[in-house]
């Protein structure tokens, strides 16, 4: 599944539109906003406040990471047992997809109690231990915060659906049907659909009204027009902040509000002028009334104030707010940061770059320039993968050069400016492994949409730690089968191979953390007419300039970065990192790259 397509947003390709802002300067024919280059010393209060600006964040799908009690389901103690591995990788924070009590219709995204841990994952004491052990290794724990909907088994909804005059009734979104009478339920109030297929309205027979659910029927949307909802979520956030979490990833935030007019959404038409039919057999809607409505901004300002109250100079310093923000364009993404006097997210996810899903240099360059020029002085958060999309091999690979292509993508991820987020298993090149038969599907959308939509099981398979029967994930029966590729693609094998993708990830992360140009230098595109090789430079005052050249093709390429207009004239080029076996260039004027080759050097 392609989550962006599922969201049914038309991704407008925004081409280079450069804005000249305060402190702007030119280099290499490109206009950039000058970035702050002050690098606080580690351990000072400033670094505690700024840790997120160059952060490496690792997404864990806890169910699939490490099982310790043999039930085939990953758990918190499993994550704790793997903290040394994560520290070795160089991550600053781990984001856990939901571990709260849940009936698991949407594997944790249907929450029945926001202030507890689901017993299958452990206890609050296990959670506290995880946070403490992670802190010892300078790793923060980021929780998922699902504020658009609860589970239908949450006490709030149980109360709400018990009678129309229950005090919780107005915590959810209820409407009469069209043409409803005392004996006839009529039809749903409008044409709005669930992103998981079919009408977004569910008839409740007992109280004779429809409730709204943007996701599964078992995930009723809460009513953000009700001030009590605001207070309830601020209270939940405080509960976890007091336990020492490093922040939150806000789930589906763009869906918090719906247009109060209840007007129908538009039907997306194909090139033939006919409605596009999605994997669930429904006409594709444009989401114009149920996504990215203005109300979400005041909510996020409120959450930011609530979270900022917990910032301190002690670990974990700034509590970071990350947004699940699939936006149509960079202007909409820029809005998610809020205004300086009314900040919202620290790090709304930039899905513009990572989900291009095609190795097209021109589009990559354009999107990367967007993020350098169109979000003011804010910090980008790049990512290429998550638990809702097929893994990198399925979206970018060619089946022959997958590892080299994954080197290309990780180079863009870690050698660009800002924070970087990646998904468990990407560092070893785990393959997307969807179920072969409908009866094996666990993710309900894979049942509704089979065979066009096989669901998200394929990107949620157990972490591959070693070559043993269950890849070191469990001693029991894994909740999803371990892919056959685990026999060769696993952490143990990767650790033994200095040329492995894992070694590449570690080297890139080390570079990002320790080299001043990569840690916080400006990011300038070079050789901007080239359609085969993406090149850029990182530049921090007082530090040597660094250049990066990445071949997006299977054919060898040579680039001349001395002639690219950035004023680079290298007397000497020191190699910092290159694809194993790749040539060592003698000068900036002739950097040779093999198929999907990467070269990173320092200009001396
Ligand atoms: C986005 C999450 O990433 C996805 O896994 C989930 O199904 C939906 N939001 C609904 O919470
Ligand atoms: Ca377990």
XYZ file of C-alpha atoms and ligand atoms in Angstrom:
616
model
C 0.000 0.000 0.000
C 1.057 3.493 -0.669
C -0.089 5.485 2.339
C -0.029 8.742 0.443
C -2.315 7.278 -2.187
C -4.472 5.886 0.576
C -4.779 9.383 1.933
C -6.027 10.218 -1.513
C -4.284 13.526 -1.680
C -3.128 14.680 -5.049
C 0.538 15.305 -4.447
C 1.201 18.472 -6.336
C 4.752 18.579 -7.614
C 5.956 21.948 -6.494
C 8.812 23.213 -8.557
C 11.586 25.459 -7.506
C 10.184 28.643 -6.096
C 12.844 30.486 -4.195
C 12.127 33.071 -1.566
C 14.733 35.531 -0.468
C 14.561 35.946 3.292
C 16.525 37.651 6.018
C 20.152 36.583 5.974
C 19.831 35.024 2.556
C 22.866 34.415 0.449
C 23.692 32.862 -2.872
C 25.839 29.915 -3.630
C 25.978 27.597 -6.554
C 23.196 29.478 -8.278
C 20.861 28.726 -5.401
C 19.355 30.990 -2.783
C 19.339 29.777 0.768
C 18.345 31.098 4.104
C 21.418 31.191 6.288
C 21.058 28.624 9.024
C 22.149 28.947 12.583
C 25.568 27.422 12.902
C 26.185 27.666 16.619
C 26.890 24.179 17.865
C 26.397 23.876 21.586
C 28.818 21.704 23.467
C 27.384 18.386 24.363
C 26.211 18.140 27.953
C 25.393 21.843 28.273
C 21.871 23.032 28.816
C 21.898 24.473 25.288
C 22.476 21.035 23.827
C 19.631 19.684 25.965
C 17.389 22.294 24.406
C 18.663 21.774 20.855
C 19.130 18.006 20.787
C 16.269 17.529 18.318
C 17.707 19.817 15.648
C 20.216 17.267 14.395
C 18.497 14.242 15.894
C 18.544 10.712 14.583
C 15.220 9.110 15.463
C 14.474 5.404 15.124
C 10.910 4.191 14.709
C 10.087 0.950 16.501
C 6.981 -1.109 15.838
C 7.072 -2.721 19.302
C 5.004 -5.735 18.316
C 7.721 -6.753 15.886
C 10.984 -5.679 17.501
C 11.943 -8.185 20.212
C 9.862 -10.685 22.148
C 11.097 -11.720 25.596
C 8.279 -13.851 27.015
C 7.751 -16.259 24.140
C 4.252 -15.144 23.131
C 5.459 -14.175 19.655
C 4.735 -10.494 20.242
C 7.475 -7.959 20.840
C 7.446 -6.204 24.210
C 8.938 -3.301 26.161
C 11.493 -5.502 27.876
C 12.557 -6.598 24.411
C 13.225 -3.007 23.420
C 15.158 -2.463 26.648
C 17.271 -5.521 25.870
C 18.233 -4.006 22.503
C 19.200 -0.538 23.733
C 22.905 -1.267 23.420
C 22.370 -2.034 19.742
C 20.492 1.244 19.290
C 23.179 3.170 21.104
C 25.785 1.551 18.866
C 23.800 2.719 15.866
C 23.950 6.275 17.197
C 20.269 7.073 17.645
C 19.138 9.968 19.860
C 15.531 8.886 20.256
C 13.200 5.984 19.654
C 9.593 6.548 18.634
C 7.335 3.703 19.735
C 4.108 3.167 17.819
C 1.276 2.828 20.381
C 1.789 0.537 23.359
C -1.337 1.594 25.269
C -4.122 -0.896 26.026
C -5.947 -1.576 22.779
C -8.298 -4.151 21.254
C -5.760 -4.134 18.397
C -8.142 -3.708 15.493
C -5.561 -1.239 14.177
C -2.697 -2.756 16.203
C -2.542 -0.106 18.896
C -3.956 2.872 17.016
C -7.336 2.101 18.581
C -6.625 3.052 22.193
C -8.862 2.018 25.062
C -6.792 3.588 27.873
C -4.290 6.390 27.271
C -2.662 6.144 30.681
C -1.485 2.578 30.764
C 0.544 -0.047 28.944
C -1.104 -2.975 27.190
C -0.230 -6.149 29.156
C 1.042 -7.806 25.965
C 3.810 -5.163 25.921
C 4.450 -5.119 29.676
C 3.639 -2.795 32.556
C 4.107 0.839 33.502
C 7.071 -0.325 35.591
C 8.614 -1.904 32.463
C 7.999 1.355 30.653
C 9.702 3.383 33.389
C 12.635 1.014 33.270
C 12.871 1.403 29.490
C 12.907 5.206 29.813
C 15.569 5.054 32.538
C 17.789 2.557 30.716
C 17.430 4.508 27.482
C 18.409 7.726 29.292
C 21.597 6.047 30.522
C 22.460 5.588 26.854
C 21.412 9.147 25.898
C 18.334 7.863 24.106
C 14.941 9.526 24.540
C 11.644 7.677 24.263
C 8.970 9.279 22.089
C 5.364 8.124 22.418
C 2.701 7.986 19.748
C -0.219 10.296 20.548
C -3.476 9.419 18.831
C -5.844 12.363 19.263
C -8.146 11.955 16.274
C -9.957 8.903 17.572
C -10.150 6.420 20.417
C -11.114 2.761 20.382
C -14.827 2.039 20.486
C -13.915 0.143 23.665
C -12.591 3.279 25.376
C -14.693 4.223 28.404
C -15.440 7.640 26.864
C -17.094 6.034 23.850
C -18.827 3.312 25.858
C -20.420 6.105 27.878
C -21.105 8.244 24.803
C -23.039 5.541 23.010
C -24.986 4.503 26.102
C -27.545 7.311 25.711
C -27.989 10.627 23.937
C -27.914 12.552 27.220
C -24.798 10.902 28.615
C -22.193 13.549 29.616
C -19.704 11.960 27.186
C -22.079 12.052 24.213
C -20.543 15.242 22.901
C -16.991 13.873 23.129
C -17.579 12.212 19.751
C -19.061 13.277 16.405
C -22.743 12.322 16.019
C -25.250 13.244 13.328
C -28.689 12.213 12.185
C -28.919 10.462 8.851
C -30.241 12.139 5.752
C -33.964 11.457 5.553
C -33.914 9.879 9.008
C -37.333 9.406 10.678
C -38.385 7.753 13.908
C -38.503 4.415 12.115
C -35.985 4.812 9.298
C -32.270 5.483 9.747
C -32.115 7.211 6.372
C -28.675 7.328 4.765
C -25.372 8.692 6.120
C -25.245 12.508 6.448
C -22.911 12.898 3.457
C -20.508 11.043 1.137
C -17.470 11.130 3.434
C -15.443 7.939 3.472
C -13.158 6.173 5.868
C -9.543 6.077 4.693
C -9.864 2.360 5.369
C -12.770 1.934 2.961
C -16.483 2.683 2.648
C -18.651 5.225 4.476
C -17.113 7.150 7.375
C -20.484 7.067 9.167
C -21.578 4.172 11.341
C -25.163 3.750 12.469
C -25.618 3.261 16.215
C -28.888 1.432 16.676
C -29.265 2.036 20.415
C -29.092 5.835 20.257
C -30.278 6.090 16.637
C -27.594 8.374 15.215
C -24.515 7.991 13.038
C -21.017 8.488 14.424
C -18.051 9.583 12.322
C -14.844 7.540 11.937
C -12.071 8.602 9.566
C -10.391 5.234 10.112
C -11.881 1.870 11.175
C -15.470 1.606 12.451
C -13.859 0.725 15.797
C -12.026 4.093 15.829
C -14.668 6.782 16.469
C -13.396 10.333 15.909
C -13.405 12.536 18.998
C -15.054 15.949 18.863
C -12.425 18.681 19.006
C -15.146 21.337 19.214
C -15.645 20.149 22.769
C -13.252 21.948 25.197
C -13.287 18.888 27.468
C -11.423 16.947 24.782
C -8.655 19.547 24.807
C -8.300 19.249 28.581
C -8.405 15.455 28.472
C -5.544 15.232 25.980
C -3.416 17.825 27.765
C -3.826 15.754 30.892
C -2.740 12.601 29.006
C 0.287 14.357 27.592
C 1.291 15.571 31.051
C 0.961 12.012 32.390
C 3.665 10.766 29.989
C 5.853 13.864 30.171
C 6.040 13.395 33.932
C 7.312 9.884 33.301
C 10.195 11.405 31.346
C 9.266 10.849 27.710
C 11.188 12.906 25.170
C 8.099 13.931 23.219
C 5.299 12.672 21.014
C 4.581 11.746 17.440
C 1.071 13.024 16.757
C -0.909 10.534 14.729
C -3.166 11.614 11.866
C -3.224 15.210 13.103
C -4.508 16.577 9.836
C -7.752 14.690 10.414
C -8.675 16.232 13.785
C -11.400 18.467 12.383
C -14.093 18.135 9.763
C -15.849 20.919 7.888
C -18.919 21.850 9.998
C -20.980 22.420 6.841
C -20.950 18.630 6.328
C -20.798 19.310 2.578
C -19.955 16.366 0.330
C -16.361 15.918 -0.755
C -15.408 16.077 -4.409
C -14.892 12.908 -6.409
C -11.452 12.605 -7.975
C -11.677 12.104 -11.723
C -9.195 10.192 -13.825
C -7.733 11.313 -17.144
C -10.752 9.725 -18.848
C -13.064 12.030 -16.887
C -14.500 9.093 -14.920
C -14.316 8.727 -11.107
C -11.139 7.030 -9.900
C -12.061 3.849 -8.041
C -9.819 2.991 -5.081
C -8.644 -0.392 -3.791
C -11.805 -0.741 -1.703
C -14.042 -0.314 -4.733
C -15.166 3.200 -3.692
C -14.922 6.384 -5.748
C -11.831 8.268 -4.628
C -12.721 11.480 -2.754
C -10.566 14.601 -2.510
C -10.590 14.771 1.335
C -11.237 18.503 1.088
C -13.724 18.561 4.003
C -12.108 16.068 6.351
C -8.392 16.777 6.138
C -6.160 19.739 7.019
C -9.003 21.889 8.347
C -7.950 25.146 10.075
C -8.945 24.046 13.606
C -5.907 21.814 13.935
C -3.495 24.761 14.278
C -4.898 26.186 17.541
C -4.937 22.637 18.943
C -1.286 22.139 18.157
C -0.398 25.556 19.607
C -2.146 24.462 22.779
C -0.299 21.118 22.859
C 3.003 22.907 22.302
C 2.397 25.225 25.271
C 1.457 22.190 27.365
C 4.595 20.277 26.343
C 6.923 23.278 26.614
C 5.979 23.556 30.269
C 7.992 20.361 30.778
C 11.150 21.530 29.022
C 14.098 21.586 31.316
C 17.826 21.690 31.251
C 17.847 18.163 32.543
C 17.513 15.106 30.354
C 15.423 14.951 28.171
C 15.537 18.758 27.734
C 13.178 19.897 25.009
C 10.139 17.660 24.670
C 9.759 17.396 20.945
C 6.476 17.410 19.038
C 6.614 15.443 15.791
C 3.718 15.469 13.349
C 2.402 12.823 10.997
C 1.965 15.401 8.280
C 1.350 14.094 4.781
C 0.837 17.482 3.158
C 0.140 18.344 -0.452
C 2.983 20.812 -0.764
C 5.770 22.597 1.074
C 3.615 25.660 1.862
C 1.185 23.476 3.815
C 4.089 21.763 5.553
C 5.556 25.147 6.511
C 2.289 26.018 8.278
C 2.682 23.013 10.550
C 5.612 24.654 12.324
C 3.323 27.501 13.399
C 4.481 31.086 13.787
C 7.506 31.939 16.003
C 5.205 33.497 18.611
C 2.745 30.614 18.320
C 4.805 27.515 17.584
C 3.183 24.188 16.774
C 5.322 21.187 15.782
C 9.082 21.173 16.240
C 9.328 18.561 13.526
C 6.397 17.975 11.190
C 7.406 15.085 8.935
C 8.479 16.075 5.455
C 6.907 13.367 3.309
C 7.560 15.417 0.183
C 11.103 14.054 -0.201
C 10.955 10.542 1.188
C 7.811 9.404 -0.596
C 8.729 10.528 -4.101
C 8.996 6.754 -4.630
C 11.110 7.155 -7.749
C 14.821 7.856 -8.100
C 14.378 11.052 -10.058
C 17.238 13.477 -9.421
C 15.327 16.550 -10.599
C 12.375 15.920 -8.320
C 14.628 15.101 -5.356
C 16.645 18.268 -5.889
C 13.544 20.396 -6.209
C 12.021 18.989 -3.013
C 15.287 19.316 -1.096
C 15.645 22.935 -2.208
C 12.033 23.504 -1.105
C 12.861 22.323 2.368
C 15.932 24.565 2.526
C 14.134 27.658 1.318
C 10.438 27.412 2.142
C 10.256 26.635 5.855
C 12.040 29.724 7.177
C 14.400 29.001 10.048
C 12.627 25.828 11.025
C 14.285 22.426 11.088
C 13.377 19.775 8.504
C 12.516 16.219 9.473
C 13.233 13.879 6.592
C 12.144 10.244 6.494
C 11.822 7.594 3.816
C 9.903 4.842 5.498
C 7.420 3.874 8.189
C 4.975 1.185 9.277
C 2.288 2.265 6.793
C 4.183 1.963 3.523
C 5.983 -0.828 1.707
C 9.656 -0.771 2.661
C 12.403 0.869 0.609
C 13.036 -2.162 -1.611
C 9.434 -2.100 -2.832
C 9.289 1.659 -3.444
C 12.794 2.401 -4.733
C 14.590 -0.874 -5.394
C 15.206 -2.532 -8.753
C 15.744 -6.036 -7.353
C 19.412 -5.969 -8.417
C 20.988 -2.964 -6.734
C 18.707 -2.692 -3.708
C 21.512 -2.329 -1.171
C 23.260 0.343 -3.228
C 19.959 2.152 -3.712
C 19.397 2.013 0.040
C 22.854 3.595 0.452
C 21.696 6.358 -1.891
C 18.522 7.002 0.124
C 20.223 6.865 3.504
C 22.819 9.337 2.253
C 20.082 11.816 1.350
C 18.514 11.142 4.748
C 21.568 11.579 6.974
C 23.776 13.934 4.953
C 21.017 16.541 4.566
C 20.418 19.206 7.179
C 18.013 18.637 10.068
C 16.542 15.701 11.904
C 16.381 12.238 10.358
C 13.879 9.484 11.051
C 14.169 5.883 9.953
C 12.260 2.663 10.462
C 13.496 -0.469 12.255
C 15.131 -2.887 9.865
C 15.956 -0.306 7.195
C 19.509 -0.300 8.476
C 19.914 -3.937 7.415
C 17.827 -3.691 4.248
C 14.802 -5.673 5.392
C 12.508 -6.575 2.506
C 8.795 -5.932 2.231
C 7.148 -9.329 2.666
C 3.358 -9.147 2.239
C 1.133 -12.159 2.935
C 0.665 -14.456 -0.033
C -2.884 -15.479 0.893
C -5.860 -13.447 2.035
C -6.469 -15.804 4.974
C -3.050 -14.897 6.389
C -3.664 -11.140 6.436
C -3.626 -9.488 9.874
C -4.150 -5.837 8.959
C -7.913 -5.452 8.305
C -7.472 -3.141 5.302
C -5.702 -6.037 3.611
C -8.888 -8.055 3.926
C -11.182 -5.249 2.731
C -8.878 -4.365 -0.143
C -7.529 -7.798 -1.162
C -5.895 -8.327 -3.617
C -5.258 -4.719 -4.703
C -4.555 -3.682 -1.142
C -2.763 -6.391 0.847
C -2.526 -4.279 3.994
C 0.547 -3.271 5.961
C 1.736 -6.650 7.289
C 4.505 -6.742 4.689
C 6.376 -3.862 6.310
C 5.715 -4.977 9.892
C 7.435 -8.368 9.942
C 9.708 -9.259 12.886
C 13.092 -7.593 13.217
C 15.796 -9.836 11.837
C 18.463 -10.140 14.506
C 20.219 -13.328 13.433
C 20.007 -16.316 11.120
C 18.208 -18.632 13.581
C 14.723 -20.045 12.976
C 12.794 -16.982 14.122
C 15.602 -14.546 13.410
C 16.242 -14.091 17.150
C 12.909 -12.276 17.467
C 11.046 -14.875 19.549
C 11.299 -18.333 21.010
C 7.576 -18.751 20.356
C 5.525 -18.427 17.196
C 5.926 -14.945 15.721
C 2.672 -13.011 15.267
C 3.707 -12.393 11.649
C 5.963 -14.859 9.848
C 9.682 -14.108 9.717
C 10.559 -13.492 6.041
C 12.768 -16.167 4.404
C 15.260 -13.379 3.590
C 16.137 -13.301 7.314
C 18.525 -16.205 6.736
C 20.986 -13.794 5.100
C 19.635 -10.341 5.961
C 20.084 -9.966 9.697
C 21.946 -7.851 12.242
C 24.457 -10.546 13.161
C 25.511 -11.057 9.550
C 25.626 -7.305 8.932
C 27.830 -6.714 11.970
C 30.359 -9.202 10.646
C 30.594 -7.430 7.282
C 32.399 -4.064 7.189
C 30.788 -3.363 3.796
C 27.256 -3.954 5.029
C 24.406 -1.466 4.843
C 24.450 -1.445 8.653
C 28.084 -0.301 8.627
C 27.102 2.404 6.105
C 24.267 3.640 8.336
C 26.609 3.793 11.319
C 29.227 5.721 9.357
C 26.689 8.227 8.060
C 25.208 8.768 11.506
C 28.685 9.245 12.981
C 29.420 11.809 10.281
C 26.156 13.623 10.986
C 26.969 13.763 14.669
C 30.655 14.559 14.639
C 31.521 16.508 11.493
C 30.572 20.199 12.015
C 29.574 20.708 8.366
C 27.147 17.773 8.583
C 26.053 18.478 12.153
C 24.625 21.900 11.422
C 26.068 23.382 8.248
C 24.037 24.993 5.495
C 22.940 22.710 2.694
C 23.576 23.873 -0.876
C 22.787 21.992 -4.033
C 25.621 21.730 -6.584
C 25.694 20.883 -10.281
C 22.009 21.688 -10.451
C 21.396 20.811 -14.113
C 22.586 17.231 -13.697
C 19.763 14.694 -14.126
C 21.766 11.615 -13.117
C 23.732 12.661 -10.047
C 22.511 14.600 -7.027
C 25.319 16.655 -5.492
C 25.342 19.037 -2.614
C 27.663 20.673 -0.172
C 27.522 21.264 3.564
C 29.114 24.389 4.866
C 29.609 25.598 8.437
C 31.711 28.628 9.399
C 35.186 27.656 10.508
C 34.807 24.093 9.280
C 36.017 22.436 6.111
C 33.377 22.271 3.391
C 32.021 18.853 2.601
C 30.648 17.611 -0.713
C 28.287 14.742 -1.391
C 27.707 13.181 -4.814
C 25.102 10.472 -5.292
C 24.558 8.550 -8.508
C 20.831 7.900 -9.009
C 21.417 5.559 -11.955
C 22.738 2.063 -12.654
C 25.348 3.484 -15.065
C 28.716 4.908 -13.980
C 28.789 8.706 -13.885
C 31.444 11.400 -13.480
C 30.704 14.808 -11.979
C 32.710 18.006 -11.913
C 31.939 19.863 -8.699
C 34.717 22.417 -9.195
C 32.732 23.926 -12.072
C 29.409 23.935 -10.291
C 29.441 27.599 -9.304
C 29.836 27.225 -5.554
C 33.342 28.618 -5.582
C 34.822 25.311 -4.597
C 38.439 24.958 -5.653
C 39.953 22.052 -3.940
C 43.610 21.705 -3.543
C 42.898 18.409 -1.931
C 39.850 16.217 -1.462
C 39.763 13.994 1.596
C 37.433 11.040 1.377
C 35.074 10.792 4.334
C 32.874 7.999 3.066
C 32.239 6.227 -0.222
C 30.429 3.184 -1.530
C 32.575 0.132 -0.818
C 34.804 -0.515 -3.815
C 34.016 2.872 -5.371
C 36.840 4.899 -6.937
C 38.803 7.505 -4.972
C 38.683 10.797 -6.885
C 41.816 12.856 -7.231
C 40.014 16.180 -7.538
C 36.622 17.814 -7.338
C 36.701 18.147 -11.105
C 36.282 14.435 -11.740
C 34.389 12.474 -9.150
C 33.677 9.054 -10.602
C 30.760 7.068 -9.282
C 29.800 3.463 -9.970
C 26.180 2.261 -10.277
C 24.240 4.012 -7.489
C 27.607 5.049 -6.089
C 28.020 7.595 -3.302
C 31.019 9.795 -2.577
C 31.414 12.079 0.437
C 34.553 14.167 0.759
C 36.009 17.093 2.609
C 37.465 19.992 0.624
C 40.868 20.944 2.012
C -1.587 6.677 11.040
C -0.854 5.489 11.581
O 0.495 5.586 11.218
C -1.547 4.272 11.024
O -0.808 3.103 11.273
C -2.928 4.205 11.620
O -3.627 3.124 11.049
C -3.708 5.500 11.352
N -2.926 6.673 11.576
C -4.920 5.597 12.244
O -4.536 5.852 13.569
Ca 6.080 -10.816 24.199
